[in-house]
XYZ file of C-alpha atoms in Angstrom:
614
model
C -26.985 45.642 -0.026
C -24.206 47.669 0.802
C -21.843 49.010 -1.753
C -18.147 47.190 -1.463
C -15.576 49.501 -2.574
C -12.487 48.488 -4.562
C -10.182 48.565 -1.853
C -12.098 45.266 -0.648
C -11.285 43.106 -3.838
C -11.833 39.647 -4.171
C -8.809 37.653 -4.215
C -9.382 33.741 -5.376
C -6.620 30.843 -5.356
C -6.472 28.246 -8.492
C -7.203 24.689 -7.665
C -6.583 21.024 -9.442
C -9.633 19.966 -11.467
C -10.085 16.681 -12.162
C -8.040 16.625 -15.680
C -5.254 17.630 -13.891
C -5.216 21.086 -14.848
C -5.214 24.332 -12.555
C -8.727 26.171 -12.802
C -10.186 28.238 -10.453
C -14.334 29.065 -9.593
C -15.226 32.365 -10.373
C -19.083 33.356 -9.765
C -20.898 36.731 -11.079
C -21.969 39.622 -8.245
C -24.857 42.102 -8.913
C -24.146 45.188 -10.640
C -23.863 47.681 -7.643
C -20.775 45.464 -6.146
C -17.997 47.270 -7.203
C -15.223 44.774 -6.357
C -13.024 43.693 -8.687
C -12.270 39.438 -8.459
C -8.258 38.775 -8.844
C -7.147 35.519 -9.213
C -3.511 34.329 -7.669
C -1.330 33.244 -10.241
C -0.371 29.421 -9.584
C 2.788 27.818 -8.797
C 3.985 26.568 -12.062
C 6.154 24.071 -10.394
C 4.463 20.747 -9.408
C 5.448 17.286 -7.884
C 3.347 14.485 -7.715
C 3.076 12.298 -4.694
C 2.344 9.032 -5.333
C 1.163 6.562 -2.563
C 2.013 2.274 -2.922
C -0.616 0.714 -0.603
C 0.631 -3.058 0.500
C -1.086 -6.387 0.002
C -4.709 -6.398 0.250
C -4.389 -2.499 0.383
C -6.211 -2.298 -3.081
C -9.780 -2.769 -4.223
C -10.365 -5.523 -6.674
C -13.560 -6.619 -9.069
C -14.391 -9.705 -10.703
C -13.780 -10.568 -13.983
C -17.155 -10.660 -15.678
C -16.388 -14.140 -16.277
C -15.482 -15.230 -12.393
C -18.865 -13.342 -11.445
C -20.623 -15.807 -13.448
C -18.868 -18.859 -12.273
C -19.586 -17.895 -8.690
C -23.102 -16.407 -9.264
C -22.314 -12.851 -7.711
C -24.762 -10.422 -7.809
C -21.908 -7.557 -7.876
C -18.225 -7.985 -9.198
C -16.895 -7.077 -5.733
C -13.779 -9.257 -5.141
C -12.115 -7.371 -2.756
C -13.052 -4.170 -0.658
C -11.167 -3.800 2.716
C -13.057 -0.654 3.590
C -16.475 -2.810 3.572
C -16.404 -4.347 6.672
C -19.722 -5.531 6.293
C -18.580 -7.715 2.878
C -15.308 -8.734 4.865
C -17.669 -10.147 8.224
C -19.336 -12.537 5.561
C -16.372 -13.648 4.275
C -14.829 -15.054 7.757
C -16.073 -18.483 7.800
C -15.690 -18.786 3.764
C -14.654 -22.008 2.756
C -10.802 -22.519 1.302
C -12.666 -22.574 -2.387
C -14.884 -19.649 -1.983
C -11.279 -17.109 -1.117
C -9.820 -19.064 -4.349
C -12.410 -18.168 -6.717
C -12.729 -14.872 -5.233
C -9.166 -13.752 -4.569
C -7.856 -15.667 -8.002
C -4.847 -13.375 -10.140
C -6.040 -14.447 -13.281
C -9.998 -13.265 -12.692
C -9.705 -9.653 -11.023
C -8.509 -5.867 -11.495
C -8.177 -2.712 -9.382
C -11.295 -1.068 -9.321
C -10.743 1.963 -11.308
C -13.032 5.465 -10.142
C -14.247 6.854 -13.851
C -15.649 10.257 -14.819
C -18.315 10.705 -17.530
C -16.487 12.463 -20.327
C -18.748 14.502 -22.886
C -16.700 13.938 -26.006
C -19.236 16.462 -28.032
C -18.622 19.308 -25.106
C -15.070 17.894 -24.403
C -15.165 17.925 -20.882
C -15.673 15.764 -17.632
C -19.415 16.011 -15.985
C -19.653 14.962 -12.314
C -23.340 14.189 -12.637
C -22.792 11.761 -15.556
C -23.892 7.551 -15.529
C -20.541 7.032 -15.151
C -19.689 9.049 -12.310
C -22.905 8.251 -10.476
C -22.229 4.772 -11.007
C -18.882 4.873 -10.138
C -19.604 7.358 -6.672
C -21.715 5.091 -5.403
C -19.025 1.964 -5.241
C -16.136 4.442 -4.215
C -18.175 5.399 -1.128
C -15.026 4.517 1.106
C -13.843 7.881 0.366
C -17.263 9.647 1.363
C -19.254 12.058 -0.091
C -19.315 14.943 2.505
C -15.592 14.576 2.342
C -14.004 18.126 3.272
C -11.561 20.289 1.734
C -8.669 19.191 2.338
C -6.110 21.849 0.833
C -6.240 24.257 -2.034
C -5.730 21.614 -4.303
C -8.204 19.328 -3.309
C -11.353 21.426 -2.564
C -15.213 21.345 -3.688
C -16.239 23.695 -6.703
C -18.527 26.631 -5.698
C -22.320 25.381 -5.698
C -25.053 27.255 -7.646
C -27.273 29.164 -5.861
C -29.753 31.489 -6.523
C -28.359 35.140 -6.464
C -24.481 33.754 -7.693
C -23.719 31.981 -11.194
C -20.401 30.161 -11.693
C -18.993 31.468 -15.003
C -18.118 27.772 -15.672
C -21.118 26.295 -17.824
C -22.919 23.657 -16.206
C -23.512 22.106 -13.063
C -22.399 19.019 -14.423
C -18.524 20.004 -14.506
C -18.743 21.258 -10.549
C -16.546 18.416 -8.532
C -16.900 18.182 -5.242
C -13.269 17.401 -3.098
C -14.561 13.388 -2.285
C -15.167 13.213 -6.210
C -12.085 14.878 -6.409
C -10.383 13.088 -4.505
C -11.748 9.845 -5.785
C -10.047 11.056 -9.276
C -7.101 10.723 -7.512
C -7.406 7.164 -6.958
C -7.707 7.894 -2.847
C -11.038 5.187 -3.320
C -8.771 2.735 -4.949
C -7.289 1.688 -1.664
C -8.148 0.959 1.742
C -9.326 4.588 3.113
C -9.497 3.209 6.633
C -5.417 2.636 6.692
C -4.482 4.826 4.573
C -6.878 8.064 4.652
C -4.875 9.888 7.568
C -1.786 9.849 5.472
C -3.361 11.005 2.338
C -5.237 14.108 3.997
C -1.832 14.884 5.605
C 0.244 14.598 2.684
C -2.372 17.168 0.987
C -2.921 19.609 3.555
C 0.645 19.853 4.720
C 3.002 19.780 1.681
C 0.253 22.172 -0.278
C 0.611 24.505 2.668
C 3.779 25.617 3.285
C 4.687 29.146 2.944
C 2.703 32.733 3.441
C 2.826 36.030 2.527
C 3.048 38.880 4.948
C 3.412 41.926 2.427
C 6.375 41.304 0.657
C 7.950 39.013 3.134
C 7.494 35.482 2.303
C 7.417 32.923 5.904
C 7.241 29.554 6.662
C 3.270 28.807 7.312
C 2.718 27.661 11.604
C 1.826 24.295 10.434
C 5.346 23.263 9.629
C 7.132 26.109 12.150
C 4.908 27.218 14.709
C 6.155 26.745 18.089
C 3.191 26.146 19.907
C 2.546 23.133 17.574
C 4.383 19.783 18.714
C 3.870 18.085 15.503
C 5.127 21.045 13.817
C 8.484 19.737 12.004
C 10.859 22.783 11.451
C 13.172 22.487 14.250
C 11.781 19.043 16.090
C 14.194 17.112 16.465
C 13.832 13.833 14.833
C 14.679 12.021 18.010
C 11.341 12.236 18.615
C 9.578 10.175 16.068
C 12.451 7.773 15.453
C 15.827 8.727 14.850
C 18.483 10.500 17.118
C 21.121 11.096 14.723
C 19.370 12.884 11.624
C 19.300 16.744 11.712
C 15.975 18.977 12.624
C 14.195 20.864 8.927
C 15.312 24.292 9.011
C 12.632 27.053 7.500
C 15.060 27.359 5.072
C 14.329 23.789 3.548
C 10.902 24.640 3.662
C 11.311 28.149 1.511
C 13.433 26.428 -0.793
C 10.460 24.130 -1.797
C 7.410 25.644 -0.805
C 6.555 27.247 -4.135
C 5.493 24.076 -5.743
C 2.173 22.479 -5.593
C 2.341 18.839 -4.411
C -1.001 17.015 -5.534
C -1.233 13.510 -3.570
C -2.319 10.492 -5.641
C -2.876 7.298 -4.613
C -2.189 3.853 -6.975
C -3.735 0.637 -6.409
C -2.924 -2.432 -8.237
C -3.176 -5.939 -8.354
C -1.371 -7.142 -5.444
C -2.018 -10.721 -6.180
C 0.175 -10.815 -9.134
C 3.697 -10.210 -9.421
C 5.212 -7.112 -8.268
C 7.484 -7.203 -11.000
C 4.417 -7.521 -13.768
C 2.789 -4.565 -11.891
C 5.284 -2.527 -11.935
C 5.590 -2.971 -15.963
C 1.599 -1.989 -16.333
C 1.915 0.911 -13.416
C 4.540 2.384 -15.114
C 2.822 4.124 -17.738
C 0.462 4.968 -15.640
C 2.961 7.471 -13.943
C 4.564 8.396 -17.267
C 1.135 9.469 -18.265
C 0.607 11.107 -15.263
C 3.568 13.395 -15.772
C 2.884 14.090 -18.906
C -0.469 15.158 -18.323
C 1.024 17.576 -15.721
C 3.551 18.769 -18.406
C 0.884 18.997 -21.199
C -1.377 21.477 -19.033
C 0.984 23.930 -18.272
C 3.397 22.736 -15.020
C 7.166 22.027 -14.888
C 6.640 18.455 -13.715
C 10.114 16.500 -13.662
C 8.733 13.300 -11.293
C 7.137 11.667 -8.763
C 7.863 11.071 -5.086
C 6.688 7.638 -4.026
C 5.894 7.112 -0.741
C 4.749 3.338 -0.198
C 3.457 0.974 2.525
C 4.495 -2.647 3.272
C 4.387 -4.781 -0.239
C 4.254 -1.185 -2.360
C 7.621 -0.619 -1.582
C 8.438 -4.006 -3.520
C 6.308 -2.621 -6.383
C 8.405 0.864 -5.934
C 11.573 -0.615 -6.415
C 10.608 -3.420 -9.168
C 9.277 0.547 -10.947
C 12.719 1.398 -10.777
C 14.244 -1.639 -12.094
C 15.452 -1.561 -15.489
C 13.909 -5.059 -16.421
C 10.427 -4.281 -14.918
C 9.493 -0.804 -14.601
C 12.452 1.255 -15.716
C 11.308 4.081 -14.543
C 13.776 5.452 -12.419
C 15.131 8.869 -14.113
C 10.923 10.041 -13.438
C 11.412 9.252 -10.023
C 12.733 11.752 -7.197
C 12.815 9.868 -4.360
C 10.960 7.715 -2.242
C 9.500 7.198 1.376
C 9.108 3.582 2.782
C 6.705 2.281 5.467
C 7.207 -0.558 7.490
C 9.020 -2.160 4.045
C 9.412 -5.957 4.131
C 12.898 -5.636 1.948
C 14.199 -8.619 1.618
C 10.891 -10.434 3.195
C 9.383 -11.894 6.230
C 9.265 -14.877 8.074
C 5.360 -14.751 8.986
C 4.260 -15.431 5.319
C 6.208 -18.498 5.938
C 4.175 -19.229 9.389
C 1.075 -18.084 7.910
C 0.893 -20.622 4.737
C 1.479 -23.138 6.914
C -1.027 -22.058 10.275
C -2.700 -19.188 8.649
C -2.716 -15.212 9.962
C -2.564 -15.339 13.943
C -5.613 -13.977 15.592
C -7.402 -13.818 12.557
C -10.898 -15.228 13.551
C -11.488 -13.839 17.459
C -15.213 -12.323 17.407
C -13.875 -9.451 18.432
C -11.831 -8.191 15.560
C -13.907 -6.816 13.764
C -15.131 -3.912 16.422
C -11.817 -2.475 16.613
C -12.471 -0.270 13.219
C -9.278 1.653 13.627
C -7.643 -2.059 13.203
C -7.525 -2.562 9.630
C -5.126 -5.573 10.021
C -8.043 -7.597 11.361
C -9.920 -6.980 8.464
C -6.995 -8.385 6.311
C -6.669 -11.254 8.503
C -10.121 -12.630 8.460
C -10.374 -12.912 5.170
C -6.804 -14.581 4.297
C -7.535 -17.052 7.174
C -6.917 -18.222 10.443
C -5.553 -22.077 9.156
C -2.594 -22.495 6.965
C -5.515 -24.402 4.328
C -7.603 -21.061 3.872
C -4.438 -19.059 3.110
C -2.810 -21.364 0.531
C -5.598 -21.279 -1.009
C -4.475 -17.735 -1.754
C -1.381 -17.588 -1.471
C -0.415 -20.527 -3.381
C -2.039 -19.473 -6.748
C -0.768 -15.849 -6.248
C 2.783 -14.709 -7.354
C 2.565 -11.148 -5.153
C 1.890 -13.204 -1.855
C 5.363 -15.253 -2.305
C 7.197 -12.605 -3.278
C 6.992 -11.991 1.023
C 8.746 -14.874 1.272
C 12.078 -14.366 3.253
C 14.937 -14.399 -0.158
C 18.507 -15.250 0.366
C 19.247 -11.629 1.278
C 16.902 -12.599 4.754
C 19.629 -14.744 5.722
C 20.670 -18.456 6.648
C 19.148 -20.479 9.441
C 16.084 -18.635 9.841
C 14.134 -22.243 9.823
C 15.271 -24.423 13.166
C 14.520 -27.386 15.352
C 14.035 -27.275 18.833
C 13.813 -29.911 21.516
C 11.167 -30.143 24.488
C 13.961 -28.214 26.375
C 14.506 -25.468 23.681
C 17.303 -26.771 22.639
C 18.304 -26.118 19.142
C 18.590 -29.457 17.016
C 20.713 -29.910 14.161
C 18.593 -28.175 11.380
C 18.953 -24.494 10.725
C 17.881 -23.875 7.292
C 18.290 -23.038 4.785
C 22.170 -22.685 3.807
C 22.063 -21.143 1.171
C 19.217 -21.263 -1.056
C 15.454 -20.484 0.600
C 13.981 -22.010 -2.691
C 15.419 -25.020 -3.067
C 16.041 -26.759 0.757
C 12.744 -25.306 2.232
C 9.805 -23.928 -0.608
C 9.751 -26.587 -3.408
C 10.492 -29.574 -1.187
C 8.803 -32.860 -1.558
C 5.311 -32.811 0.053
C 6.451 -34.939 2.718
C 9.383 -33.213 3.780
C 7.741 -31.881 6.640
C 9.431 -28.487 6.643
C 8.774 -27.312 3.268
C 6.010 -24.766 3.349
C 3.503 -25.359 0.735
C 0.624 -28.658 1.529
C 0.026 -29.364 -2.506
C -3.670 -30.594 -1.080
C -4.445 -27.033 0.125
C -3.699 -25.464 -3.586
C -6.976 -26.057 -5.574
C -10.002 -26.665 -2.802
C -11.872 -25.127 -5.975
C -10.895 -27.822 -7.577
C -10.190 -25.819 -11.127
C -7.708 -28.544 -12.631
C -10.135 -31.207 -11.937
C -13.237 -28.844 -14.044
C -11.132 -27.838 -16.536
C -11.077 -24.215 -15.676
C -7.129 -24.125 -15.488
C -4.757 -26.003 -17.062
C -1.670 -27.568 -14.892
C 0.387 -24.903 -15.746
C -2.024 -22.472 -13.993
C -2.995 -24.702 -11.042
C -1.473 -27.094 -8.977
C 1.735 -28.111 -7.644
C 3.596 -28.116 -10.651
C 1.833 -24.260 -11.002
C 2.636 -23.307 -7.412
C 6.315 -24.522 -7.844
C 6.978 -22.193 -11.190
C 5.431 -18.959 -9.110
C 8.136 -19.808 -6.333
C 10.534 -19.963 -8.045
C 9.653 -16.967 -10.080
C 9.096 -15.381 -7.069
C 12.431 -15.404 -5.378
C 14.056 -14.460 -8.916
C 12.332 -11.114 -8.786
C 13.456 -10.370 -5.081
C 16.928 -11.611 -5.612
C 16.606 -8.917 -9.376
C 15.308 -5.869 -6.802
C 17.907 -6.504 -3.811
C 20.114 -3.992 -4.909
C 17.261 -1.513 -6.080
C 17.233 1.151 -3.987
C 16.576 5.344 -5.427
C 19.866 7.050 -3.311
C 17.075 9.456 -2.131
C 15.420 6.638 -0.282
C 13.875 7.100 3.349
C 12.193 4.800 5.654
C 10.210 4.037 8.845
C 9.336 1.068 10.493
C 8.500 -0.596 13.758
C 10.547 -1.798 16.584
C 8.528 -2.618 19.336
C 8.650 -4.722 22.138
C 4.834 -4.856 22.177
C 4.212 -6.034 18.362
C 6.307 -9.215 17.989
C 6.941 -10.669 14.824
C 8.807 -13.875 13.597
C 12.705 -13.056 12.704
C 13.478 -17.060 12.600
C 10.983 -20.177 12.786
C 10.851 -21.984 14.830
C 9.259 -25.464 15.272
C 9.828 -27.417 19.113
C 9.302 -30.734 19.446
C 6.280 -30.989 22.645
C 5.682 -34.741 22.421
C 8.167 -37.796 21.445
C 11.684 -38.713 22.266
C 13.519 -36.034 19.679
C 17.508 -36.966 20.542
C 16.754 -40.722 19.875
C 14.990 -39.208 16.542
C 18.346 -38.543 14.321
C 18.224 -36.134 12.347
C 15.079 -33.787 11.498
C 15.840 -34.119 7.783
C 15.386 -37.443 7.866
C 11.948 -37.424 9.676
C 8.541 -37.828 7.283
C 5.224 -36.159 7.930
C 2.679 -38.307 8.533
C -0.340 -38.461 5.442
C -3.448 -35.792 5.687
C -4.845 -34.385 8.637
C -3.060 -36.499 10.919
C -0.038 -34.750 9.643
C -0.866 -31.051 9.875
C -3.568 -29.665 11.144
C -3.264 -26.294 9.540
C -3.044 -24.823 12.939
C 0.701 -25.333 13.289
C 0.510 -28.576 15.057
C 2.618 -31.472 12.891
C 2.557 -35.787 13.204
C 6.241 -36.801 12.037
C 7.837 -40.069 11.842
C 11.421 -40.327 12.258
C 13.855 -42.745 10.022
C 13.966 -45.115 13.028
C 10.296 -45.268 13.280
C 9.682 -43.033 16.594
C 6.449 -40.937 16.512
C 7.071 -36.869 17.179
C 4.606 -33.547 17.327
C 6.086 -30.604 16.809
C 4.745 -27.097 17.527
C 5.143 -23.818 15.631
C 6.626 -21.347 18.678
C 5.092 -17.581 19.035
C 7.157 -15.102 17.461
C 9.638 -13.230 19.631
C 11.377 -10.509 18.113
C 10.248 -6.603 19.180
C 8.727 -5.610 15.102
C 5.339 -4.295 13.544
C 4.009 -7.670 14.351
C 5.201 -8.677 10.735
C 8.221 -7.787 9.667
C 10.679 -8.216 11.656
C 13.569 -5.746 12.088
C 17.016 -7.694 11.814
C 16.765 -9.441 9.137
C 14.191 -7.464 6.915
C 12.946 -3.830 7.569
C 17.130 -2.392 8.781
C 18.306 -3.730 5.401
C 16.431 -1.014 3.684
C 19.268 1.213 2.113
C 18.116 4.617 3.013
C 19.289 8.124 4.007
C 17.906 7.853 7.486
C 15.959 5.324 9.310
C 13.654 5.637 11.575
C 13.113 2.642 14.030
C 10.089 3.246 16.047
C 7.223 2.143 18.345
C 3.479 2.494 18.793
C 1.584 0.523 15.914
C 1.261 -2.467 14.270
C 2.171 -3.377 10.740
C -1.015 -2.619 8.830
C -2.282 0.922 11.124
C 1.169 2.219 10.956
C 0.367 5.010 9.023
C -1.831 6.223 11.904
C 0.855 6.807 13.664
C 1.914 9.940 14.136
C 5.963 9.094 14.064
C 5.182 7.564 11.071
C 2.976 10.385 9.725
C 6.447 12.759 10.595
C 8.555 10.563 9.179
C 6.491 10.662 5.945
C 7.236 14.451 5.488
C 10.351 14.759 6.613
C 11.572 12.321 3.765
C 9.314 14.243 1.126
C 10.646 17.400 1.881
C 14.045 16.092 1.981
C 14.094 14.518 -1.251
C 12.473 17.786 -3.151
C 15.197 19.584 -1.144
C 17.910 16.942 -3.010
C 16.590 17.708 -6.571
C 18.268 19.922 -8.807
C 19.434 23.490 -7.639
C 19.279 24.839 -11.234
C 14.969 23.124 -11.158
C 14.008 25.145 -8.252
C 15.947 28.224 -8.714
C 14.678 28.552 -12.337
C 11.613 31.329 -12.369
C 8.052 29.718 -13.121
């Protein structure tokens, strides 16, 4: 072996181990190699990113109890990233997605490390860790590095010893990552954005001798995605301003690890937000308590999370606002959207074709199948779950969002509601034919009737109290925006979604009808068929069908853009085209949008913060 001479040292770069602390993998060289090993002193500033996924964006397990009841072999209750599980759960019955998908019987599915208390340290070849690898597959295992924070420990060979003790404490970046909570969400939708966030914001300057520069990702001119100097025009907005290098200098001596949070998106945001919210406190402090000037988070968020974001904020749910720097919103639902209405009553559109499930890039299918294709599979759901109403449009949505049309298309006289979205349409009568929840489709599982809820947990009266619950947190968070708040979301001609409802009358004689208040829907089946096909009877005693009409307004395919996603209060907004609601993130407007609001919300923190010397 040839003799290296000092001049060729060995320069290393700390990582993030698994406890959140910076270490770096140093290994032994035989005697006759003369080069000395120097180690890069860290950044000692460091900002957490913290990703919101939206509803069914999380991975949930049974309660030991529910696994029981249903006689499941494993406590899987929800897994989005297991498409296999998710095919079998198609044709489920209306009971099967209640006792599955129930509030009350389920938790995220948490990745855990073996932890040697005797040693005190974390061993990545422990029970624990095996157990928990093999269930958090959806990140996998030959994950690569994906920036010098996330990155494999140095394997032992034969020649070269690590002078960490152990094999057992050597992570490898999907285990790493996995620590992260990148396995507690859906990887499929959300992976792309993750690895992006990590590899870009961790990777921003370099050193050329003494002169510091702006690293080719962000500024290199042969690079289209490259951000410093594109003008924002591009992915969505014409009248923001381009990054300068100069925004990227100012922050690119931080570190910027990217963690992901699920959470129970079945419950209410509001309740989540109060359990998440030491979860980030801790997080922080952990930061703080190993060394790093950590002042906040960033929150970046998708669909529903950005409800969760801003009920973290709020003073009566999360109250964590003053740890919070700023945050990014995706394709945000603010004040609701008219599809969950549509969907409780006729279930998700599309949801069943045999062909969903091939498209793998299309997560939404995924999502779709197993909340159901009939307005029975998804109340099911829905109905017992305060986090699925809280999509409900609030008063903020508007008036008249609900209407009547004739065979013609013309607008009858009902455009509700007035005032109140609660009262005149969501806890209406059951045979007030425009209200939006069928008390028979509640409890197919029939838990009242077994005893295994009371009637204040299931059931109409049940269903009524999470309503109205519901709509009192949206109406708390309307004015709960951070001031450092971007967003993104779509407005395309090609992914329609519903801004107003509307139902057309396609058989029966509607202007010798009176008025549609006044008309009754017919008993059972021969009412509503789920499908969004209704039997009414009006005051007068003629017989109509009405039809719920496509949606028409350029969106995500969800949310639609009037009414919902422009009320965001943000900085800049960037309307856009190209994806639908859940692969937005895919998107590479989207994916530019992302950092652009990151790095100008570290760029808004304090002055004093970032000119003060680590």
């Amino acid at each position: 072996m040839t003799v290296q001479g000092e001049d060729q040292d060995i320069w290393l770069d700390f990582t993030l181990g698994v406890n959140q602390s910076a270490e770096v993998g140093v290994q032994t060289t035989p005697t006759d190699d003369k080069r000395r090993i120097r180690v890069r002193v860290p950044p000692g500033k460091l900002i957490p990113i913290v990703f919101f996924p939206g509803i069914m964006g999380s991975n949930l397990r049974l309660s030991k109890k529910r696994q029981a009841e249903i006689q499941r072999q494993d406590n899987r209750s929800w897994r989005p990233d297991d498409k296999g599980d998710a095919l079998k759960r198609r044709n489920a019955s209306a009971a099967e997605r209640q006792m599955r998908l129930d509030p009350d019987e389920v938790e995220v599915d948490h990745y855990e490390i073996s932890y040697d208390k005797d040693k005190d340290r974390f061993e990545s070849t422990g029970n624990a860790t095996q157990t928990s690898d093999s269930r958090h597959d959806n990140v996998p295992d030959n994950l690569a590095d994906v920036s010098k924070l996330l990155m494999s420990d140095p394997k032992l060979d034969n020649d070269h010893h690590p002078l960490t003790s152990g094999h057992e404490q050597h992570f490898s970046a999907a285990q790493k990552a996995r620590a992260r909570g990148w396995s507690e969400v859906m990887f499929g939708s959300y992976g792309k954005i993750l690895m992006l966030m990590e590899k870009q914001l961790n990777d921003m300057l370099k050193a050329d001798g003494a002169k510091v520069e702006v690293s080719a990702s962000w500024a290199s001119k042969g690079n289209a995605q490259a951000l410093v100097g594109r003008a924002p025009a591009s992915f969505g907005n014409s009248d923001a301003s381009a990054l300068a290098e100069v925004d990227i200098k100012k922050i690119g001596n931080c570190w910027y690890p990217v963690h992901a949070f699920g959470y129970n998106w079945l419950k209410s945001n509001g309740d989540e937000a109060q359990d998440i919210a030491p979860r980030i406190q801790k997080l922080i402090d952990t930061y703080n308590q190993n060394g790093f000037d950590c002042p906040g988070v960033i929150l970046v968020t998708h669909s529903m999370g950005g409800l969760l974001a801003r009920g973290l904020m709020h003073p009566d749910y999360g109250n964590l606002k003053d740890k919070v720097l700023g945050v990014v919103h995706g394709v945000m639902p603010t004040t609701g959207a008219a599809a969950a209405y549509k969907r409780l009553r006729a279930g998700f559109e599309g949801s069943n074709k045999t062909w969903w499930h091939f498209l793998d890039r299309i997560q939404g299918g995924i999502v779709k199948g197993v909340l159901g294709d009939n307005g029975e599979e998804v109340t099911a759901v829905l109905a017992n779950a305060p986090g699925g109403l809280e999509l409900l449009p609030n008063k903020v949505y508007g008036s008249g969002w609900l209407k009547v049309q004739d065979r013609q298309g013309n607008d009858l006289m009902l455009a509700l509601p007035k005032e109140d979205p609660a009262a005149e349409i969501y806890t209406q009568e059951p045979q007030k034919w425009w209200r939006v929840i069928n008390p028979e489709w509640i409890d197919p599982a029939k838990m009242g009737e077994r005893g295994m809820k009371g009637a204040e947990q299931v059931g109409p009266k049940a269903t009524k109290r999470r309503i109205i619950n519901a709509m009192e947190f949206s109406h708390a968070i309307q004015d709960t925006f951070h001031d450092e708040t971007y967003a993104h979301f779509g407005d395309d001609p090609a992914q329609l979604a519903w801004n107003d409802i509307v139902w057309k009358v396609t058989d029966g004689n509607a202007s010798a009808a009176g008025d549609p208040l006044s008309w009754t829907l017919l008993e059972g089946d021969k009412g509503d068929n789920a499908q969004g096909t209704i039997r009414v009877l009006s005051a007068n005693g003629i017989p109509l069908t009405l039809q719920l009409q496509p949606s028409n307004s350029a969106a995500d395919g969800t949310v639609p853009v009037e009414r919902s996603a422009d009320k965001v209060r943000a900085k800049v907004k960037f309307r856009q085209t190209g994806y639908d609601h859940q692969g937005s993130y895919d998107n590479e407007g989207a994916q530019a949008a992302t950092l652009y609001g990151v790095v100008k919300i570290a760029n808004a923190y304090k002055s004093e913060w970032w000119d003060k010397k680590d």
